[in-house]
Short mmCIF file of C-alpha atoms in Angstrom, two decimals:
data_model
loop_
_atom_site.label_atom_id
_atom_site.label_comp_id
_atom_site.label_asym_id
_atom_site.label_seq_id
_atom_site.Cartn_x
_atom_site.Cartn_y
_atom_site.Cartn_z
CA MET A 1 35.56 2.14 13.35
CA ALA A 2 33.55 -0.69 15.18
CA GLU A 3 31.95 1.44 17.34
CA GLU A 4 30.41 3.80 15.09
CA LYS A 5 29.26 1.47 13.13
CA LYS A 6 26.85 -0.60 16.23
CA PRO A 7 24.37 2.44 17.16
CA GLU A 8 23.21 2.40 13.58
CA LYS A 9 22.70 -0.85 13.45
CA THR A 10 20.66 -0.50 16.39
CA GLU A 11 18.52 2.24 15.14
CA LYS A 12 18.34 0.25 11.68
CA SER A 13 16.60 -2.59 13.75
CA LYS A 14 14.41 0.14 15.33
CA LEU A 15 13.05 0.91 11.86
CA ASN A 16 12.49 -2.64 11.48
CA GLU A 17 10.37 -3.17 14.49
CA GLN A 18 8.14 -0.38 13.85
CA ILE A 19 7.19 -1.32 10.83
CA LEU A 20 5.64 -5.04 12.20
CA GLU A 21 3.87 -2.34 14.74
CA HIS A 22 2.79 -0.41 12.17
CA SER A 23 -1.22 -0.64 12.13
CA TYR A 24 -1.57 -1.94 8.40
CA ASN A 25 0.31 -4.87 8.77
CA PRO A 26 -0.98 -8.39 10.26
CA LYS A 27 0.78 -10.46 12.64
CA PHE A 28 3.26 -12.30 11.00
CA GLU A 29 4.62 -15.78 12.16
CA ILE A 30 7.33 -18.61 10.19
CA LEU A 31 5.85 -22.06 10.41
CA LYS A 32 7.56 -24.72 11.53
CA PRO A 33 8.46 -27.27 8.75
CA GLU A 34 6.42 -30.14 9.92
CA GLU A 35 3.71 -27.31 9.82
CA VAL A 36 3.85 -26.53 6.17
CA LYS A 37 3.81 -30.22 5.95
CA ALA A 38 0.10 -30.19 7.45
CA LEU A 39 -0.74 -27.06 5.97
CA LEU A 40 -0.59 -28.41 2.36
CA GLU A 41 -1.97 -31.83 3.20
CA ARG A 42 -4.97 -30.03 4.41
CA PHE A 43 -5.75 -27.80 1.50
CA ASN A 44 -4.64 -30.78 -1.03
CA ALA A 45 -2.59 -28.35 -2.32
CA LYS A 46 1.72 -28.26 -3.33
CA ILE A 47 3.79 -24.95 -1.73
CA ILE A 48 4.26 -23.17 -5.36
CA GLN A 49 0.40 -22.84 -5.37
CA LEU A 50 0.13 -20.59 -2.16
CA PRO A 51 -0.28 -16.85 -2.28
CA LYS A 52 3.41 -15.52 -2.53
CA ILE A 53 5.61 -12.91 -0.72
CA ASN A 54 8.28 -11.30 -2.37
CA ILE A 55 12.05 -12.20 -0.87
CA ASN A 56 12.81 -8.81 -0.66
CA ASP A 57 9.76 -7.75 1.03
CA PRO A 58 10.73 -5.64 4.00
CA ILE A 59 8.77 -8.33 6.27
CA CYS A 60 10.77 -10.95 4.84
CA LYS A 61 14.19 -8.86 5.68
CA LEU A 62 13.31 -8.28 8.83
CA MET A 63 12.48 -11.84 10.16
CA SER A 64 15.31 -12.94 7.99
CA ALA A 65 13.03 -15.62 6.26
CA LYS A 66 14.29 -18.01 3.59
CA VAL A 67 13.24 -18.79 0.04
CA ASN A 68 10.20 -21.48 0.67
CA ASP A 69 9.75 -20.34 4.36
CA VAL A 70 5.69 -20.25 4.78
CA PHE A 71 4.26 -17.23 6.69
CA LYS A 72 1.24 -17.71 8.87
CA ILE A 73 -0.60 -14.20 8.82
CA THR A 74 -3.17 -13.28 11.43
CA ARG A 75 -5.00 -10.88 9.85
CA LYS A 76 -8.16 -8.65 12.07
CA SER A 77 -10.71 -8.97 9.66
CA TYR A 78 -13.28 -6.73 8.31
CA THR A 79 -15.95 -9.04 8.47
CA SER A 80 -14.95 -11.71 11.38
CA GLU A 81 -12.27 -11.06 14.74
CA ASP A 82 -9.53 -12.93 12.84
CA SER A 83 -8.60 -14.76 9.58
CA VAL A 84 -5.69 -16.77 8.58
CA PHE A 85 -4.07 -16.47 5.36
CA TYR A 86 -0.07 -17.88 4.35
CA ARG A 87 2.26 -17.31 2.03
CA VAL A 88 5.07 -18.50 0.85
CA VAL A 89 8.11 -16.78 -0.18
CA VAL A 90 9.73 -16.89 -3.67
CA ASP A 91 12.69 -15.42 -5.51
CA GLY A 92 11.87 -12.68 -7.97
CA MET B 1 -25.67 -29.18 18.58
CA LYS B 2 -23.70 -28.69 21.51
CA LEU B 3 -22.08 -25.12 21.82
CA GLU B 4 -18.45 -26.84 21.71
CA GLU B 5 -19.03 -28.23 18.75
CA VAL B 6 -20.12 -25.54 16.46
CA GLN B 7 -16.74 -23.74 18.08
CA GLN B 8 -14.80 -24.77 14.96
CA LEU B 9 -17.46 -23.98 12.29
CA LEU B 10 -18.38 -20.68 13.21
CA PRO B 11 -16.31 -17.35 12.77
CA VAL B 12 -14.80 -16.38 15.80
CA ASN B 13 -17.49 -13.27 16.45
CA ILE B 14 -20.53 -14.97 15.21
CA TYR B 15 -19.34 -17.56 18.02
CA ASN B 16 -18.81 -15.25 20.75
CA ASN B 17 -22.14 -13.45 19.77
CA LEU B 18 -23.94 -16.69 19.99
CA LYS B 19 -21.98 -17.20 23.52
CA HIS B 20 -23.06 -14.23 24.95
CA LYS B 21 -26.85 -14.44 23.62
CA ILE B 22 -27.50 -17.17 25.36
CA LYS B 23 -26.39 -16.27 28.69
CA GLU B 24 -28.63 -13.56 28.25
CA TYR B 25 -31.96 -15.14 27.65
CA LYS B 26 -30.74 -17.81 29.58
CA LEU B 27 -31.11 -20.89 27.71
CA SER B 28 -30.19 -24.46 28.49
CA GLY B 29 -31.02 -27.91 26.72
CA LYS B 30 -33.00 -28.38 23.92
CA LYS B 31 -34.09 -24.68 23.51
CA GLU B 32 -30.43 -23.74 23.31
CA GLU B 33 -29.60 -26.47 20.88
CA THR B 34 -32.17 -25.37 18.99
CA ALA B 35 -30.90 -21.81 18.78
CA ILE B 36 -27.31 -23.34 18.18
CA ASP B 37 -29.06 -25.68 15.42
CA GLU B 38 -30.20 -22.54 13.28
CA VAL B 39 -27.54 -20.31 13.24
CA VAL B 40 -25.63 -22.82 11.87
CA LYS B 41 -28.05 -23.12 9.31
CA ALA B 42 -27.69 -19.79 8.49
CA TYR B 43 -23.99 -19.42 8.73
CA LYS B 44 -24.43 -22.02 6.26
CA LYS B 45 -26.66 -20.30 4.13
CA ALA B 46 -25.07 -17.13 3.57
CA GLN B 47 -22.10 -18.82 2.95
CA ILE B 48 -20.83 -18.37 -0.90
CA CYS B 49 -21.29 -21.77 -2.74
CA PRO B 50 -18.14 -23.32 -4.51
CA ALA B 51 -17.23 -22.49 -8.12
CA GLU B 52 -19.61 -19.04 -7.42
CA SER B 53 -18.09 -16.78 -10.19
CA ILE B 54 -17.60 -14.05 -7.15
CA GLY B 55 -15.14 -12.11 -9.48
CA ILE B 56 -18.49 -10.72 -11.81
CA ILE B 57 -20.26 -10.38 -8.41
CA ALA B 58 -17.77 -8.12 -7.39
CA ALA B 59 -16.77 -6.23 -10.35
CA GLN B 60 -21.02 -5.52 -10.26
CA SER B 61 -20.52 -4.15 -7.20
CA ILE B 62 -17.66 -1.99 -7.23
CA GLY B 63 -18.78 -0.32 -10.74
CA GLU B 64 -22.56 0.77 -10.23
CA PRO B 65 -21.56 2.69 -7.03
CA GLY B 66 -19.04 4.16 -9.34
CA THR B 67 -21.35 5.57 -12.10
CA GLN B 68 -22.61 7.32 -9.22
CA MET B 69 -19.06 9.17 -8.58
CA THR B 70 -18.55 12.37 -9.43
CA LEU B 71 -16.25 13.05 -11.70
CA ASN B 72 -14.52 15.74 -10.27
CA THR B 73 -11.10 15.27 -9.54
CA LYS B 74 -10.12 17.39 -7.54
CA HIS B 75 -11.33 18.05 -3.85
CA PHE B 76 -9.88 20.85 -1.18
CA ALA B 77 -9.38 19.37 1.86
CA GLY B 78 -8.92 22.13 4.86
CA VAL B 79 -8.69 25.67 4.09
CA SER B 80 -5.74 25.55 2.44
CA GLU B 81 -5.09 24.45 -1.50
CA MET B 82 -4.36 21.42 -0.60
CA ASN B 83 -6.13 18.81 -3.43
CA VAL B 84 -6.41 15.76 -3.31
CA THR B 85 -7.44 13.04 -6.01
CA VAL B 86 -10.73 11.78 -5.45
CA GLY B 87 -13.64 10.20 -7.27
CA LEU B 88 -13.21 8.05 -10.28
CA PRO B 89 -10.04 9.03 -11.15
CA ARG B 90 -9.12 7.95 -7.98
CA ILE B 91 -10.18 4.70 -7.54
CA ILE B 92 -8.92 3.69 -11.29
CA GLU B 93 -5.85 4.92 -9.82
CA ILE B 94 -5.63 2.36 -7.23
CA PHE B 95 -6.41 -0.43 -9.21
CA GLY B 96 -4.11 0.54 -11.64
CA ALA B 97 -1.29 0.46 -9.34
CA ARG B 98 0.57 3.53 -10.89
CA LYS B 99 3.36 3.39 -9.36
CA ALA B 100 3.23 7.06 -9.12
CA SER B 101 -0.18 8.61 -7.48
CA SER B 102 -0.73 11.85 -8.74
CA THR B 103 -1.47 13.51 -5.56
CA PRO B 104 0.44 11.73 -3.62
CA SER B 105 -0.56 12.62 0.99
CA MET B 106 0.47 11.77 3.92
CA LYS B 107 -1.41 11.57 7.61
CA ILE B 108 1.76 12.32 10.20
CA TYR B 109 0.29 11.19 14.02
CA LEU B 110 2.21 12.02 16.61
CA LYS B 111 2.77 9.93 20.09
CA SER B 112 1.32 10.83 23.09
CA PRO B 113 2.47 14.24 24.79
CA HIS B 114 3.38 15.68 21.63
CA ASN B 115 0.13 15.40 19.43
CA LYS B 116 -1.24 17.99 22.25
CA SER B 117 1.02 20.30 21.66
CA GLU B 118 0.09 23.04 19.44
CA LYS B 119 4.06 24.35 19.50
CA PHE B 120 5.39 21.28 19.00
CA VAL B 121 2.98 20.54 15.78
CA ARG B 122 4.25 23.93 14.29
CA GLN B 123 7.95 23.25 14.84
CA LEU B 124 7.83 20.09 13.59
CA SER B 125 5.57 20.71 10.48
CA ALA B 126 8.40 23.41 9.58
CA ASN B 127 11.51 21.03 9.82
CA ILE B 128 9.59 18.40 7.62
CA LEU B 129 8.79 20.57 4.87
CA GLU B 130 11.11 20.21 1.67
CA ILE B 131 12.98 23.32 1.13
CA LEU B 132 14.68 24.07 -2.30
CA LEU B 133 16.83 26.95 -3.52
CA LYS B 134 14.36 28.38 -5.71
CA ASP B 135 11.70 28.88 -2.38
CA ILE B 136 14.69 30.71 -0.50
CA SER B 137 15.80 32.87 -3.40
CA LYS B 138 14.05 36.06 -4.91
CA GLU B 139 15.82 35.06 -8.43
CA ILE B 140 18.30 32.84 -9.65
CA ASN B 141 20.23 34.51 -13.23
CA VAL B 142 22.47 33.45 -15.51
CA ASP B 143 25.44 36.16 -15.80
CA LEU B 144 26.91 35.53 -18.78
CA LEU B 145 29.49 38.25 -19.05
CA ASN B 146 31.15 37.26 -15.98
CA LEU B 147 30.42 33.47 -16.71
CA GLN B 148 28.72 32.53 -13.38
CA VAL B 149 25.11 32.34 -11.98
CA GLU B 150 23.63 34.77 -9.57
CA VAL B 151 21.56 33.75 -6.55
CA LYS B 152 19.23 36.80 -5.57
CA LEU B 153 18.46 35.41 -1.85
CA ASP B 154 15.20 36.42 0.03
CA ILE B 155 16.84 37.11 3.74
CA ASP B 156 12.89 37.76 4.50
CA GLU B 157 12.04 34.29 3.69
CA MET B 158 15.27 32.31 5.13
CA HIS B 159 14.83 34.06 8.48
CA ASN B 160 10.65 32.47 8.46
CA LEU B 161 12.44 29.13 8.01
CA ASN B 162 15.55 29.14 9.72
CA VAL B 163 18.19 28.69 6.85
CA SER B 164 21.40 30.68 7.09
CA THR B 165 23.71 31.56 4.26
CA LYS B 166 26.18 29.24 5.29
CA HIS B 167 23.75 26.33 5.57
CA ILE B 168 23.48 26.59 1.81
CA THR B 169 26.99 27.17 1.21
CA ASN B 170 27.37 23.97 2.17
CA SER B 171 24.40 22.51 0.77
CA ILE B 172 25.85 23.45 -2.31
CA ASN B 173 29.25 21.73 -2.08
CA GLU B 174 27.86 18.72 -0.72
CA SER B 175 25.42 18.18 -3.82
CA LYS B 176 25.78 16.02 -6.84
CA ILE B 177 26.43 19.35 -8.65
CA LYS B 178 30.16 19.25 -8.91
CA LYS B 179 33.29 21.39 -9.80
CA VAL B 180 31.59 24.33 -8.56
CA GLU B 181 32.85 27.59 -6.32
CA VAL B 182 30.55 29.56 -4.27
CA VAL B 183 31.33 33.07 -3.52
CA GLU B 184 29.26 35.07 -1.01
CA GLU B 185 28.26 38.93 -1.57
CA GLY B 186 25.97 40.25 0.78
CA ASP B 187 22.96 38.65 -0.16
CA THR B 188 23.97 37.13 -3.08
CA LEU B 189 25.30 33.92 -3.92
CA LEU B 190 28.02 33.92 -7.02
CA VAL B 191 28.21 30.47 -8.47
CA LYS B 192 30.77 29.95 -10.85
CA LEU B 193 31.92 26.61 -12.36
CA LYS B 194 35.75 26.05 -12.24
CA GLY B 195 38.11 25.51 -15.32
CA GLU B 196 36.62 26.21 -18.93
CA THR B 197 32.97 27.18 -18.38
CA LYS B 198 30.67 26.77 -21.48
CA ILE B 199 26.83 29.11 -21.73
CA GLN B 200 25.29 25.65 -22.21
CA ASP B 201 26.27 24.30 -19.00
CA LEU B 202 25.88 27.41 -17.07
CA PHE B 203 21.69 27.38 -17.94
CA LYS B 204 22.32 23.46 -16.90
CA LEU B 205 23.60 24.92 -13.23
CA LYS B 206 21.36 27.13 -12.76
CA VAL B 207 18.26 24.48 -13.54
CA GLN B 208 20.06 22.60 -10.94
CA LEU B 209 20.62 25.32 -8.56
CA SER B 210 17.30 25.94 -8.36
CA GLU B 211 16.15 22.25 -7.44
CA LEU B 212 18.62 21.72 -4.60
CA PHE B 213 17.85 20.37 -2.16
CA ILE B 214 18.58 22.55 0.86
CA SER B 215 16.52 20.90 3.76
CA GLY B 216 13.60 19.30 5.64
CA ILE B 217 12.04 15.82 4.24
CA GLU B 218 12.01 15.51 0.11
CA GLY B 219 9.09 14.92 -1.55
CA ILE B 220 6.84 16.94 1.06
CA THR B 221 5.65 20.07 -0.38
CA GLN B 222 3.43 21.32 1.34
CA VAL B 223 2.09 20.80 5.33
CA LEU B 224 -0.98 21.27 6.93
CA PRO B 225 -1.78 20.71 10.94
CA VAL B 226 -5.11 20.40 11.49
CA ARG B 227 -6.82 19.56 15.19
CA LYS B 228 -8.39 15.98 15.11
CA SER B 229 -10.85 16.29 18.12
CA GLU B 230 -8.04 16.49 20.72
CA GLU B 231 -4.69 15.68 18.73
CA PHE B 232 -3.29 17.38 16.15
CA VAL B 233 -2.33 15.37 12.98
CA ILE B 234 -0.33 16.61 9.93
CA THR B 235 -1.31 16.34 6.23
CA THR B 236 1.10 16.63 3.77
CA ALA B 237 1.18 16.94 -0.20
CA GLY B 238 3.95 14.92 -1.20
CA SER B 239 5.05 11.70 0.73
CA ASN B 240 8.24 10.46 1.90
CA LEU B 241 6.83 7.21 4.23
CA LYS B 242 10.39 5.95 5.55
CA GLU B 243 12.15 8.91 6.36
CA ILE B 244 9.14 10.44 7.81
CA LEU B 245 8.96 6.96 10.41
CA LYS B 246 12.35 7.90 11.31
CA ILE B 247 11.29 10.97 13.52
CA LYS B 248 10.86 10.09 16.92
CA GLU B 249 7.79 11.69 18.19
CA VAL B 250 6.15 10.51 14.80
CA ASP B 251 3.57 7.93 15.83
CA HIS B 252 4.55 4.96 13.93
CA ILE B 253 1.60 2.93 14.17
CA LYS B 254 -0.71 4.86 12.49
CA THR B 255 0.77 7.80 10.68
CA ILE B 256 0.56 6.57 6.78
CA THR B 257 0.50 7.55 3.44
CA ASN B 258 -1.87 7.06 0.11
CA ASP B 259 0.58 5.89 -2.23
CA VAL B 260 -0.15 2.14 -2.84
CA TYR B 261 3.00 1.27 -3.69
CA GLU B 262 5.40 3.32 -1.47
CA ILE B 263 3.28 1.22 1.27
CA SER B 264 4.25 -1.50 -0.57
CA LYS B 265 8.03 -0.80 -0.89
CA VAL B 266 8.16 0.47 3.01
CA LEU B 267 5.29 -1.64 4.61
CA GLY B 268 5.61 -4.51 2.72
CA ILE B 269 2.66 -6.58 0.62
CA GLU B 270 0.35 -7.03 2.97
CA ALA B 271 0.40 -3.75 4.51
CA ALA B 272 -0.36 -3.13 0.78
CA ARG B 273 -3.63 -4.95 0.71
CA THR B 274 -4.80 -3.43 3.84
CA ALA B 275 -4.49 0.25 1.69
CA ILE B 276 -5.94 -0.87 -1.03
CA ILE B 277 -8.47 -1.64 0.91
CA GLU B 278 -9.62 0.71 3.35
CA GLU B 279 -7.91 4.26 0.13
CA VAL B 280 -10.68 2.07 -1.84
CA MET B 281 -13.45 2.08 1.37
CA GLY B 282 -12.37 5.92 1.73
CA VAL B 283 -13.48 7.42 -1.62
CA PHE B 284 -16.09 5.28 -1.44
CA ASN B 285 -17.54 6.57 2.17
CA GLU B 286 -16.18 10.05 1.01
CA GLN B 287 -18.79 10.46 -1.12
CA GLY B 288 -21.63 8.64 0.69
CA LEU B 289 -21.97 5.60 -1.16
CA LYS B 290 -21.82 1.98 0.50
CA ILE B 291 -19.88 -0.96 -0.43
CA ASP B 292 -19.51 -4.32 0.78
CA VAL B 293 -16.08 -4.97 2.21
CA ARG B 294 -15.69 -8.25 0.93
CA HIS B 295 -15.65 -7.24 -2.60
CA LEU B 296 -12.88 -5.17 -2.01
CA MET B 297 -10.97 -7.19 0.12
CA LEU B 298 -11.10 -10.09 -3.34
CA VAL B 299 -9.79 -7.33 -5.45
CA ALA B 300 -6.94 -6.17 -3.26
CA ASP B 301 -5.98 -10.14 -2.92
CA VAL B 302 -6.06 -10.79 -6.30
CA MET B 303 -3.68 -7.65 -6.80
CA THR B 304 -0.99 -9.01 -3.51
CA THR B 305 -1.39 -12.72 -4.14
CA ASP B 306 1.91 -12.51 -6.17
CA GLY B 307 3.91 -10.53 -3.89
CA LEU B 308 3.71 -7.38 -5.84
CA VAL B 309 1.11 -5.04 -5.97
CA LYS B 310 -0.16 -5.86 -9.63
CA GLY B 311 -2.87 -3.83 -11.65
CA ILE B 312 -6.39 -5.24 -12.78
CA GLY B 313 -5.76 -4.22 -16.46
CA ARG B 314 -3.68 -5.21 -19.84
CA TYR B 315 -0.23 -5.07 -17.81
CA GLY B 316 -0.96 -6.69 -14.68
CA VAL B 317 -4.01 -9.26 -13.88
CA SER B 318 -5.36 -9.52 -17.45
CA GLY B 319 -2.68 -9.59 -19.32
CA GLU B 320 -0.96 -12.44 -16.99
CA LYS B 321 -3.83 -15.10 -17.45
CA PRO B 322 -2.53 -17.84 -18.73
CA SER B 323 -4.75 -18.48 -21.50
CA VAL B 324 -4.34 -17.29 -24.84
CA LEU B 325 -7.80 -16.51 -26.14
CA ALA B 326 -8.91 -14.93 -22.87
CA ARG B 327 -6.09 -12.72 -22.96
CA ALA B 328 -6.62 -11.49 -26.59
CA SER B 329 -10.61 -10.99 -25.71
CA PHE B 330 -9.21 -8.37 -23.58
CA GLU B 331 -7.23 -5.92 -25.21
CA VAL B 332 -4.95 -5.42 -28.23
CA ALA B 333 -5.65 -9.16 -29.71
CA LEU B 334 -3.75 -9.64 -32.28
CA LYS B 335 -0.47 -8.96 -30.52
CA HIS B 336 -1.50 -11.91 -28.02
CA LEU B 337 -2.22 -14.10 -31.16
CA PHE B 338 0.56 -13.19 -33.14
CA SER B 339 2.82 -14.18 -30.08
CA ALA B 340 1.00 -17.07 -28.52
CA ALA B 341 1.38 -18.61 -32.85
CA ALA B 342 5.83 -16.97 -32.71
CA HIS B 343 5.73 -19.10 -29.40
CA LYS B 344 4.00 -22.26 -29.91
CA GLU B 345 1.48 -21.77 -27.10
CA ILE B 346 -0.99 -24.07 -26.00
CA ASP B 347 -4.85 -23.24 -24.74
CA GLU B 348 -5.97 -25.48 -22.05
CA LEU B 349 -9.61 -24.14 -22.25
CA LYS B 350 -9.89 -24.23 -18.37
CA GLY B 351 -10.95 -20.62 -18.04
CA VAL B 352 -14.59 -18.78 -18.68
CA VAL B 353 -13.78 -16.62 -21.60
CA GLU B 354 -11.96 -19.13 -23.97
CA ASN B 355 -14.93 -21.59 -23.44
CA ILE B 356 -17.44 -19.11 -24.11
CA MET B 357 -15.19 -18.42 -27.18
CA ILE B 358 -15.11 -21.18 -28.86
CA ASN B 359 -19.56 -22.14 -27.47
CA GLN B 360 -18.89 -24.56 -24.67
CA PRO B 361 -20.11 -24.55 -20.89
CA ILE B 362 -18.16 -22.95 -19.37
CA PRO B 363 -16.62 -23.80 -15.65
CA VAL B 364 -19.01 -21.83 -12.91
CA GLY B 365 -21.64 -22.87 -10.99
CA THR B 366 -22.63 -26.50 -12.10
CA GLY B 367 -20.77 -26.84 -14.77
CA PHE B 368 -17.81 -26.51 -12.90
CA PHE B 369 -18.57 -30.14 -11.96
CA LYS B 370 -17.44 -33.18 -14.05
CA LEU B 371 -19.73 -35.71 -13.11
CA LYS B 372 -19.26 -39.82 -14.55
CA LEU B 373 -21.86 -42.38 -14.24
CA LYS B 374 -20.23 -45.94 -12.91
CA GLU B 375 -21.92 -47.89 -15.42
CA ASP B 376 -21.54 -51.56 -13.49
CA LYS B 377 -23.51 -49.51 -10.80
CA LYS B 378 -26.09 -48.70 -12.66
CA LYS B 379 -28.25 -52.05 -12.27
#
């Protein structure tokens, strides 16, 4: 039984990695708590004022993010090289 | 200013360009500094001022070319009868964030060795095509005398699509349709209900059988392999991104569907944002209209900031404004006013629309900033 479960799990994680590699998805990183603090200080903002990402989002599930984690998203900008965006994980 | 000082100030591509040009024209000393100063000046001038109403500008910039778009909804891609919604209806569909796209379609790219082989592409196309029982049967009839459903199979078509009778019998047995008995009789399948049989149940069974999924990938109703310069790309009608991405030979980086809602479910909200921009850009470019991508980026950002794809309109962004008066001014005024009264809502009068309504300066441009004079410093 245990042997049967294993390959399914690897296949699932492979599919998830594929999602991150997709050309429509930018680069995702989870910020460390101190980085979040510095970020909020820089923008003089509360954490709920950041753009949001749902906890059920495939990216959140894959990177096992928790509520109130902040993603640093490095997009390939249409008008410049890179543009940085932030999203906070919210529930529901 | 020195080159190192402006690195943080300028966007990466402008900075790199500047660096490149300085090298190219061999600028140094005072000339170099003047050049850098001019670039910084020009960049600052090009930036949008704080409190500029960019939303209105975006709306105008998208709206004006929108007036020149065809109202023809259907567009025939390639030789086959595959049609895709284009033009204004497509734009409305994307910005409205409809859950079901009216003409879902996918572009399937393949990994390197496979995308050159026509044989492989044809075979894969055949494999992913959704086959229902009605596609491989000549007739499906209700036999009232013997209380059974007769399925007359189309043997030639079955041979073409590589489906065996046994496969069909298995599909029926494994499907959601329960309590049935299948008897093979030449090229006819007799399907009987177990136990007592009502006539309505037989008609229900007939409908269920004709829609029965036999093989392929659910949702893919048409496939069309197209040659694009060097490689083959499969265009489909119908979309099932999740299942297609599971196929080993499919290029998971470029393969994409035009259904924004499906992208947000499978690839996440950021991909959905990219999809909104790309799809709208695609519609405009197809008709030879040019529109600055910044306007679309703004709209896409507004639609996706809350982590879900929200439409522009009554059930999306406009319906969720905090101000009662702003919501009431958009559509169905009475509904909003009544519910606001019932729930004792308070309007903070911080937005634009509500301040226009009560004839006050609007918080846009210079009206956004409040200056106070400190009396003791007046001397």
